[in-house]
Amino acid sequence: MHDGSIPPVLAPPAALGDPASRAHDGPEAAALPAVAELFRDHYEFVWRLTGRLGVPAAVVDDAVQDVFVVLHQRRHEFAVRGSVRALLYGITRRVARRYRERAARHVELVDEPREPAGPGLDEELARRQAAAVLRDALAGIDEDKRMAFVLADIEGMPMPEVAECLEINLNTAYSRVRVARQLLQRAIARHHARAHRRTP
Amino acid sequence: MIEPLDDELRRLVGALREVDRPGEAARAATWAAIDARLAEGPAPRRTAARVSWPLAALAAALLLALGLAAATAWREAERASVEAVDRHSPESTPRAVEPRPLRAAESSQPATSGKPGESPQSDSSSSPEAQLDSTHAGSPESQPDSSHAGAPESQPDSSQAGSPKSQLDASQAGSPGSSAGHHASPGTEPARPAAPSRRRPTDSPSLRPEEVASFQRAQAALAAGRYDEALDALDAHGLRFAGGLFEEERQVSRATALCKLGRVDAARDARRRFLRERPGSHLAERMRQICRDDE
């Protein structure tokens, strides 16, 4: 069981020399695997996260590149003291913030008009619409709760790992996921009500 | 313990998981781009600025020395040619030497290179050139090496994102998964290859470097607004790597290039064909936006 004292994910290697933290972490504090290996195992995770952290679709691939390049270039500053995904999450969050700020300055990047799929694609269309409903609902809640929900319920991460990613206490993580679900359910209900009113 | 999701939320989460999925081609293209960026090296501007001043001073000194050497050599050549003309001239009188030297030097300069009297001049002029050549020839290859090798000692600031590649390689060599790594160089410094090795992720065995390079060339032309060139490159890529890994990207880029070139009908045809043949592509949305302004 997680004890709530979550070690910092992005720890400078000097911290590994601290006997107390070393004893706490045990043999798990290890060097990062090669970037190719990380890319192979976690590309999709990073790709999805960048989108859900608000990076415009047009530049998601660029942001993903940046995450792995930063990871490679600054690997000496990082040490895996827990989950690799938590480390990746920390880097992705910082990269995503930069891209969001840039997108805010260049409004055209944010503009993502969506089209219904072509004829004969009803199932695909329904899936896309359902995904869009959830995406819109997610966009309407604050990042802390959104990412707790994303990591726990969409990525299917165990709660201790979610807490580690978000650098919060386990109980707080549970609480955020619960609140996020409630907010999403309300937003989805509002969406359905609006859709109902539109259709005669 | 957290409760399970309700049915509606579970359905939406399932749909989102289905939809938000990158394609294999996007994955390969992203890796190719990362690989290229890592191969280029970090090259932070701060380091470049620090290195550029001494280099500029060195280059200026070298140019000055070269200019002086050339001027001296030219004067020597002039004197030597005048003496040679005088020696070989049938009416070599002391009086005739005076008005001739300039004309003789001018007219005989190209033809005098084989004369024995000028060999020191050619040697002296060639040596700075050779030096310059060697420095110039060496710079593109040795510059990254020297800057990489020199940077960590002169500038141990590791907070900068661009940490030298040699350090990175060394760390990878020690990492558990380094055999599948990008720059797995166990010998680090002595066995450092001149050109960085470009490895691919192990799970994309069909990715060919020439295919990636060919597609990147086309993308670069497209990004630079050279749409004709991009179109040619994309067509050539399609012929050479028919059904290749970048086929979807190629078609989207091709439609973009056609649209930018004003060939709207062709772009729309390409768009329609793509959406008909690949409705579930992750690029379908992007393709739908191409040439829409003109509709």
Coordinates of C-alpha atoms in Angstrom, one line a residue:
Chain A
M1 CA 0.0 0.0 0.0
H2 CA 1.2 3.4 -0.8
D3 CA 2.1 5.4 2.3
G4 CA 1.3 8.8 0.9
S5 CA 4.9 10.0 1.1
I6 CA 5.6 10.1 -2.6
P7 CA 9.1 10.6 -3.7
P8 CA 9.7 13.4 -6.2
V9 CA 9.7 12.0 -9.7
L10 CA 12.2 14.4 -11.2
A11 CA 15.0 14.0 -8.8
P12 CA 18.5 15.3 -9.6
P13 CA 21.0 12.5 -9.6
A14 CA 22.8 14.1 -6.6
A15 CA 19.7 13.2 -4.6
L16 CA 20.5 9.6 -5.2
G17 CA 23.6 10.0 -3.1
D18 CA 21.5 10.8 -0.1
P19 CA 21.5 7.7 2.0
A20 CA 18.1 8.4 3.4
S21 CA 16.4 8.6 0.1
R22 CA 18.4 5.7 -1.2
A23 CA 17.3 3.6 1.6
H24 CA 13.7 4.7 1.0
D25 CA 13.9 3.9 -2.7
G26 CA 15.9 0.8 -2.4
P27 CA 17.3 -0.7 -5.6
E28 CA 14.6 0.8 -7.8
A29 CA 16.4 4.1 -8.2
A30 CA 18.0 3.3 -11.6
A31 CA 19.3 5.0 -14.7
L32 CA 16.9 5.6 -17.5
P33 CA 16.6 3.1 -20.3
A34 CA 17.8 4.2 -23.7
V35 CA 15.5 6.7 -25.5
A36 CA 14.7 4.2 -28.2
E37 CA 13.4 1.8 -25.7
L38 CA 11.4 4.5 -23.9
F39 CA 9.9 5.6 -27.2
R40 CA 9.0 2.0 -28.1
D41 CA 7.2 1.4 -24.8
H42 CA 5.7 4.8 -24.1
Y43 CA 5.1 6.6 -27.4
E44 CA 1.4 6.2 -27.4
F45 CA 1.1 7.2 -23.7
V46 CA 3.0 10.4 -24.4
W47 CA 1.1 11.0 -27.6
R48 CA -2.3 10.7 -25.7
L49 CA -1.1 12.8 -22.8
T50 CA 0.0 15.7 -25.0
G51 CA -3.4 15.9 -26.5
R52 CA -5.1 15.7 -23.2
L53 CA -2.9 18.3 -21.7
G54 CA -4.3 20.8 -24.1
V55 CA -1.7 20.7 -26.9
P56 CA -3.4 21.5 -30.2
A57 CA -3.7 18.6 -32.5
A58 CA -1.6 20.2 -35.2
V59 CA 1.4 20.3 -33.0
V60 CA 1.0 17.1 -30.9
D61 CA 3.6 15.3 -32.9
D62 CA 6.1 18.1 -32.4
A63 CA 5.4 18.1 -28.7
V64 CA 5.9 14.4 -28.5
Q65 CA 9.3 14.8 -30.2
D66 CA 10.2 17.4 -27.7
V67 CA 9.4 15.2 -24.8
F68 CA 11.7 12.4 -26.0
V69 CA 14.5 14.8 -27.0
V70 CA 14.4 16.5 -23.6
L71 CA 14.4 13.2 -22.0
H72 CA 17.4 12.2 -23.9
Q73 CA 19.3 15.4 -23.6
R74 CA 18.7 15.8 -19.9
R75 CA 18.8 12.2 -18.9
H76 CA 21.6 12.9 -16.5
E77 CA 19.3 15.1 -14.5
F78 CA 16.7 12.4 -14.2
A79 CA 16.6 9.2 -12.3
V80 CA 13.8 6.8 -12.2
R81 CA 12.8 6.5 -8.6
G82 CA 9.4 5.1 -9.2
S83 CA 7.4 4.9 -12.3
V84 CA 8.9 5.8 -15.7
R85 CA 5.4 6.9 -16.7
A86 CA 5.5 9.4 -13.9
L87 CA 8.8 10.8 -15.1
L88 CA 7.4 11.0 -18.7
Y89 CA 4.3 12.7 -17.3
G90 CA 6.3 15.4 -15.6
I91 CA 8.3 16.2 -18.8
T92 CA 5.2 16.0 -21.0
R93 CA 3.3 18.4 -18.7
R94 CA 6.1 21.0 -18.9
V95 CA 6.4 20.6 -22.7
A96 CA 2.6 20.8 -23.1
R97 CA 2.5 24.0 -21.1
R98 CA 5.0 25.6 -23.5
Y99 CA 3.0 24.5 -26.5
R100 CA -0.2 25.8 -25.0
E101 CA 1.3 29.2 -24.3
R102 CA 2.6 29.3 -27.9
A103 CA -0.8 28.3 -29.2
A104 CA -2.5 31.0 -27.2
R105 CA -0.3 33.5 -29.0
H106 CA -1.0 31.9 -32.4
V107 CA -4.7 31.4 -32.3
E108 CA -4.9 29.6 -35.7
L109 CA -3.1 26.6 -34.1
V110 CA -6.0 26.1 -31.7
D111 CA -8.6 26.2 -34.3
E112 CA -9.5 22.6 -35.0
P113 CA -12.7 22.4 -37.0
R114 CA -14.2 19.0 -36.9
E115 CA -16.2 17.5 -39.7
P116 CA -18.6 14.6 -39.7
A117 CA -17.1 11.5 -41.3
G118 CA -18.2 10.6 -44.8
P119 CA -21.3 8.6 -45.7
G120 CA -21.4 5.0 -44.7
L121 CA -19.3 5.6 -41.6
D122 CA -22.1 5.8 -39.0
E123 CA -20.3 3.7 -36.5
E124 CA -17.1 5.6 -36.8
L125 CA -19.0 8.8 -36.7
A126 CA -20.9 7.8 -33.5
R127 CA -17.6 6.8 -31.9
R128 CA -16.0 10.1 -32.8
Q129 CA -19.0 12.0 -31.5
A130 CA -18.9 10.2 -28.2
A131 CA -15.2 10.8 -28.0
A132 CA -15.8 14.5 -28.7
V133 CA -18.4 14.7 -26.0
L134 CA -16.0 13.4 -23.4
R135 CA -13.2 15.6 -24.8
D136 CA -15.3 18.7 -24.5
A137 CA -16.4 17.7 -21.0
L138 CA -12.8 17.1 -20.0
A139 CA -11.8 20.5 -21.4
G140 CA -14.3 22.1 -19.1
I141 CA -12.8 20.9 -15.9
D142 CA -9.5 22.1 -14.3
E143 CA -6.3 20.4 -15.2
D144 CA -5.7 18.9 -11.8
K145 CA -8.9 16.9 -11.8
R146 CA -8.8 16.3 -15.5
M147 CA -5.4 14.7 -15.4
A148 CA -6.4 12.6 -12.4
F149 CA -9.3 11.3 -14.3
V150 CA -7.3 10.8 -17.5
L151 CA -4.5 8.9 -15.8
A152 CA -6.8 6.7 -13.6
D153 CA -9.8 6.1 -15.9
I154 CA -8.6 6.6 -19.4
E155 CA -5.0 5.4 -19.1
G156 CA -6.0 2.8 -16.5
M157 CA -3.1 3.6 -14.2
P158 CA -3.1 2.3 -10.6
M159 CA -4.0 5.0 -8.1
P160 CA -0.5 5.0 -6.4
E161 CA 1.0 5.7 -9.8
V162 CA -1.5 8.4 -10.5
A163 CA -0.6 10.0 -7.2
E164 CA 3.1 9.8 -8.1
C165 CA 2.5 11.4 -11.5
L166 CA 0.6 14.2 -10.0
E167 CA 3.0 14.5 -7.1
I168 CA 0.1 14.4 -4.6
N169 CA -0.9 12.3 -1.7
L170 CA -2.9 9.1 -2.5
N171 CA -6.1 10.2 -0.8
T172 CA -6.0 13.5 -2.7
A173 CA -5.7 11.5 -5.9
Y174 CA -8.7 9.4 -5.0
S175 CA -10.6 12.6 -4.2
R176 CA -9.7 14.3 -7.4
V177 CA -10.8 11.3 -9.5
R178 CA -14.1 11.2 -7.7
V179 CA -14.8 14.9 -8.2
A180 CA -13.7 14.7 -11.8
R181 CA -16.2 12.0 -12.5
Q182 CA -19.0 13.9 -10.9
L183 CA -18.1 17.0 -12.9
L184 CA -17.9 15.0 -16.1
Q185 CA -21.2 13.3 -15.5
R186 CA -22.8 16.7 -15.0
A187 CA -21.2 18.1 -18.1
I188 CA -22.3 15.0 -20.1
A189 CA -25.9 15.3 -18.8
R190 CA -25.9 19.0 -19.8
H191 CA -24.7 18.0 -23.3
H192 CA -27.5 15.4 -23.7
A193 CA -30.1 17.9 -22.5
R194 CA -28.9 20.4 -25.1
A195 CA -28.9 17.8 -27.8
H196 CA -32.5 16.8 -26.8
R197 CA -33.7 20.3 -27.0
R198 CA -32.2 20.7 -30.5
T199 CA -33.9 17.6 -31.9
P200 CA -37.7 18.0 -32.2
Chain B
M1 CA -11.1 2.0 -3.2
I2 CA -12.7 3.8 -6.1
E3 CA -16.0 2.9 -7.6
P4 CA -16.3 1.6 -11.1
L5 CA -17.3 4.1 -13.8
D6 CA -21.0 4.4 -14.7
D7 CA -22.2 3.0 -18.0
E8 CA -22.4 6.2 -19.9
L9 CA -18.9 7.4 -18.8
R10 CA -17.5 4.0 -19.5
R11 CA -18.9 4.1 -23.1
L12 CA -17.4 7.5 -23.7
V13 CA -14.1 6.6 -22.3
G14 CA -14.1 3.5 -24.5
A15 CA -14.8 5.7 -27.5
L16 CA -12.1 8.1 -26.6
R17 CA -9.6 5.3 -26.3
E18 CA -10.5 4.0 -29.7
V19 CA -10.3 7.4 -31.4
D20 CA -7.3 8.9 -29.8
R21 CA -4.7 6.5 -31.2
P22 CA -1.7 7.4 -33.2
G23 CA -1.0 5.5 -36.4
E24 CA 2.0 3.4 -37.1
A25 CA 3.2 5.9 -39.8
A26 CA 2.9 8.8 -37.3
R27 CA 4.9 6.8 -34.9
A28 CA 7.6 6.0 -37.4
A29 CA 7.7 9.6 -38.6
T30 CA 8.0 10.9 -35.1
W31 CA 10.8 8.5 -34.3
A32 CA 12.6 9.5 -37.5
A33 CA 12.3 13.1 -36.5
I34 CA 13.6 12.5 -33.0
D35 CA 16.4 10.4 -34.3
A36 CA 17.4 13.1 -36.7
R37 CA 17.3 15.7 -33.9
L38 CA 19.4 13.6 -31.6
A39 CA 21.8 12.9 -34.4
E40 CA 22.2 16.7 -35.1
G41 CA 23.2 17.2 -31.5
P42 CA 21.9 19.8 -29.1
A43 CA 24.1 22.7 -30.3
P44 CA 22.9 25.3 -27.7
R45 CA 23.2 28.9 -28.8
R46 CA 25.1 29.9 -25.8
T47 CA 27.9 27.5 -26.6
A48 CA 27.9 28.6 -30.2
A49 CA 28.3 32.2 -29.2
R50 CA 31.1 31.4 -26.9
V51 CA 32.9 29.4 -29.5
S52 CA 32.3 31.7 -32.3
W53 CA 34.4 34.6 -30.9
P54 CA 37.7 32.8 -30.7
L55 CA 36.9 31.2 -34.0
A56 CA 36.3 34.5 -35.6
A57 CA 39.5 35.9 -34.2
L58 CA 41.4 32.9 -35.4
A59 CA 39.9 33.2 -38.9
A60 CA 40.7 36.9 -39.1
A61 CA 44.3 36.2 -38.0
L62 CA 44.5 33.5 -40.6
L63 CA 43.2 35.7 -43.3
L64 CA 45.6 38.4 -42.5
A65 CA 48.5 36.0 -42.5
L66 CA 47.3 34.6 -45.8
G67 CA 47.0 38.1 -47.3
L68 CA 50.5 39.0 -46.2
A69 CA 51.9 35.8 -47.5
A70 CA 50.2 36.2 -50.8
A71 CA 51.4 39.8 -51.1
T72 CA 55.0 38.8 -50.4
A73 CA 54.7 35.9 -52.8
W74 CA 53.3 38.1 -55.5
R75 CA 56.1 40.6 -55.1
E76 CA 58.7 37.7 -55.2
A77 CA 57.0 36.3 -58.3
E78 CA 57.1 39.7 -60.0
R79 CA 60.8 40.1 -59.3
A80 CA 61.6 36.6 -60.3
S81 CA 59.7 36.9 -63.6
V82 CA 61.4 40.1 -64.4
E83 CA 64.7 38.5 -63.8
A84 CA 63.8 35.5 -65.9
V85 CA 62.5 37.7 -68.7
D86 CA 65.7 39.6 -68.6
R87 CA 67.8 36.5 -68.5
H88 CA 66.1 34.9 -71.6
S89 CA 65.6 38.1 -73.5
P90 CA 68.0 38.3 -76.5
E91 CA 68.7 42.0 -76.0
S92 CA 69.2 41.8 -72.2
T93 CA 70.5 45.2 -71.5
P94 CA 70.3 47.0 -68.2
R95 CA 68.3 49.7 -69.8
A96 CA 65.6 47.4 -71.1
V97 CA 64.8 46.0 -67.7
E98 CA 63.3 49.2 -66.4
P99 CA 60.1 49.6 -68.5
R100 CA 59.3 45.9 -68.8
P101 CA 58.7 44.4 -65.4
L102 CA 55.0 45.2 -65.0
R103 CA 54.0 44.1 -68.5
A104 CA 56.2 41.1 -68.4
A105 CA 54.8 40.1 -65.0
E106 CA 51.3 40.5 -66.1
S107 CA 51.6 38.6 -69.3
S108 CA 53.7 35.8 -68.1
Q109 CA 52.1 35.2 -64.8
P110 CA 50.0 32.2 -65.7
A111 CA 52.8 30.7 -67.9
T112 CA 55.6 31.1 -65.4
S113 CA 54.2 28.6 -62.9
G114 CA 56.4 25.8 -64.2
K115 CA 59.6 27.8 -64.1
P116 CA 62.2 26.5 -61.6
G117 CA 62.8 30.0 -60.3
E118 CA 59.2 30.2 -59.0
S119 CA 59.0 27.0 -57.1
P120 CA 59.6 28.7 -53.7
Q121 CA 56.9 31.1 -54.5
S122 CA 54.4 28.4 -55.4
D123 CA 55.4 26.5 -52.2
S124 CA 55.0 29.6 -50.1
S125 CA 51.7 30.4 -51.5
S126 CA 50.4 26.9 -51.4
S127 CA 51.3 26.3 -47.8
P128 CA 48.9 28.9 -46.2
E129 CA 46.2 27.7 -48.6
A130 CA 46.9 24.2 -47.7
Q131 CA 46.6 25.2 -44.1
L132 CA 43.4 27.0 -44.7
D133 CA 42.0 24.1 -46.7
S134 CA 42.9 21.7 -44.0
T135 CA 41.3 23.9 -41.4
H136 CA 38.3 24.4 -43.5
A137 CA 38.0 20.8 -44.5
G138 CA 38.5 19.8 -41.0
S139 CA 36.0 22.1 -39.5
P140 CA 32.7 20.6 -40.5
E141 CA 33.8 17.2 -39.3
S142 CA 35.9 18.1 -36.4
Q143 CA 33.8 21.0 -35.2
P144 CA 31.0 19.0 -33.6
D145 CA 33.6 16.7 -32.1
S146 CA 35.8 19.4 -30.7
S147 CA 32.8 21.4 -29.5
H148 CA 31.3 18.4 -27.9
A149 CA 34.6 17.3 -26.4
G150 CA 35.4 20.8 -25.3
A151 CA 32.1 21.9 -24.0
P152 CA 31.8 19.7 -21.0
E153 CA 35.2 20.8 -19.6
S154 CA 34.9 24.5 -20.3
Q155 CA 31.2 24.6 -19.4
P156 CA 30.0 22.1 -16.9
D157 CA 26.6 23.7 -16.7
S158 CA 24.3 20.8 -17.0
S159 CA 21.1 22.7 -16.4
Q160 CA 21.1 23.6 -20.1
A161 CA 18.9 21.2 -22.1
G162 CA 21.7 20.7 -24.7
S163 CA 24.0 18.5 -22.8
P164 CA 26.8 17.0 -25.0
K165 CA 26.1 13.9 -26.8
S166 CA 29.2 12.1 -25.6
Q167 CA 27.9 12.3 -22.1
L168 CA 24.6 11.0 -23.3
D169 CA 26.2 8.1 -25.1
A170 CA 28.2 7.2 -22.1
S171 CA 25.2 7.1 -20.0
Q172 CA 23.3 5.0 -22.5
A173 CA 26.2 2.5 -22.7
G174 CA 25.7 1.9 -19.1
S175 CA 21.9 1.6 -19.2
P176 CA 20.3 -1.8 -19.1
G177 CA 18.6 -1.5 -22.4
S178 CA 21.4 0.1 -24.2
S179 CA 21.8 -2.6 -26.8
A180 CA 18.6 -1.5 -28.3
G181 CA 19.5 2.1 -27.8
H182 CA 19.9 4.9 -30.1
H183 CA 23.6 5.7 -29.8
A184 CA 24.9 2.6 -28.1
S185 CA 28.6 3.2 -28.0
P186 CA 30.3 1.2 -25.3
G187 CA 33.7 2.7 -26.0
T188 CA 32.4 6.3 -25.7
E189 CA 35.3 8.6 -26.5
P190 CA 37.9 6.7 -28.4
A191 CA 35.5 4.8 -30.6
R192 CA 33.4 7.8 -31.4
P193 CA 32.1 7.5 -35.0
A194 CA 32.3 10.6 -37.2
A195 CA 28.8 10.2 -38.4
P196 CA 26.3 9.4 -35.6
S197 CA 24.8 6.0 -35.9
R198 CA 21.1 6.2 -36.7
R199 CA 19.2 3.3 -35.2
R200 CA 15.5 2.7 -35.3
P201 CA 13.2 1.4 -32.7
T202 CA 13.3 -2.3 -32.6
D203 CA 9.6 -2.6 -33.2
S204 CA 9.7 -0.9 -36.6
P205 CA 11.8 -3.3 -38.7
S206 CA 10.4 -2.1 -42.0
L207 CA 11.6 1.4 -41.5
R208 CA 14.3 2.1 -44.1
P209 CA 16.6 5.0 -43.6
E210 CA 16.5 5.9 -47.3
E211 CA 12.7 6.0 -47.1
V212 CA 12.7 8.2 -44.1
A213 CA 15.3 10.5 -45.7
S214 CA 13.3 10.7 -48.9
F215 CA 10.2 11.6 -47.1
Q216 CA 11.9 14.1 -44.9
R217 CA 13.3 15.9 -48.1
A218 CA 9.8 16.2 -49.4
Q219 CA 8.5 17.4 -46.1
A220 CA 11.2 20.0 -45.9
A221 CA 10.4 21.3 -49.3
L222 CA 6.7 21.5 -48.3
A223 CA 7.5 23.3 -45.1
A224 CA 9.7 25.7 -47.0
G225 CA 6.9 26.6 -49.4
R226 CA 8.7 24.9 -52.4
Y227 CA 5.5 23.2 -53.4
D228 CA 6.6 22.2 -56.9
E229 CA 9.7 20.6 -55.5
A230 CA 7.7 18.9 -52.8
L231 CA 5.2 17.5 -55.2
D232 CA 8.0 16.1 -57.4
A233 CA 9.7 14.6 -54.3
L234 CA 6.5 13.1 -53.0
D235 CA 5.7 11.6 -56.4
A236 CA 9.2 10.2 -56.6
H237 CA 8.9 8.8 -53.1
G238 CA 5.6 7.2 -54.0
L239 CA 7.1 5.5 -57.0
R240 CA 10.2 4.4 -55.1
F241 CA 8.5 3.3 -51.9
A242 CA 5.1 2.2 -53.2
G243 CA 2.8 1.3 -50.3
G244 CA 5.6 2.4 -47.9
L245 CA 5.3 3.4 -44.3
F246 CA 4.6 7.0 -45.1
E247 CA 2.0 6.4 -47.7
E248 CA -0.8 8.2 -45.8
E249 CA 1.4 11.1 -44.9
R250 CA 2.6 11.2 -48.4
Q251 CA -0.9 11.5 -49.7
V252 CA -1.8 14.2 -47.3
S253 CA 1.3 16.1 -48.1
R254 CA 0.7 15.7 -51.8
A255 CA -2.8 17.0 -51.5
T256 CA -1.5 19.9 -49.5
A257 CA 1.1 20.7 -52.2
L258 CA -1.5 20.4 -55.0
C259 CA -3.8 22.8 -53.1
K260 CA -1.0 25.3 -52.5
L261 CA -0.1 25.2 -56.1
G262 CA -3.7 26.1 -57.0
R263 CA -4.5 22.7 -58.5
V264 CA -7.6 22.6 -56.5
D265 CA -9.4 19.9 -58.5
A266 CA -6.5 17.6 -58.2
A267 CA -6.2 18.2 -54.5
R268 CA -9.9 17.5 -54.0
D269 CA -9.6 14.3 -56.0
A270 CA -6.7 13.3 -53.9
R271 CA -8.7 14.1 -50.8
R272 CA -11.8 12.2 -51.9
R273 CA -9.7 9.2 -52.9
F274 CA -7.9 9.2 -49.6
L275 CA -11.1 9.4 -47.5
R276 CA -12.8 6.7 -49.6
E277 CA -9.8 4.3 -49.3
R278 CA -8.8 5.2 -45.7
P279 CA -11.8 6.4 -43.8
G280 CA -10.3 5.3 -40.5
S281 CA -6.9 6.9 -40.9
H282 CA -5.7 9.1 -38.2
L283 CA -5.0 11.6 -40.9
A284 CA -8.5 11.6 -42.2
E285 CA -9.4 14.8 -40.2
R286 CA -6.4 16.6 -41.5
M287 CA -7.1 15.5 -45.0
R288 CA -10.6 16.9 -44.8
Q289 CA -9.3 20.3 -44.0
I290 CA -7.2 20.5 -47.2
C291 CA -8.4 22.9 -49.8
R292 CA -11.6 23.6 -47.9
D293 CA -11.2 27.3 -48.1
D294 CA -11.8 27.3 -51.8
E295 CA -15.0 25.3 -51.6

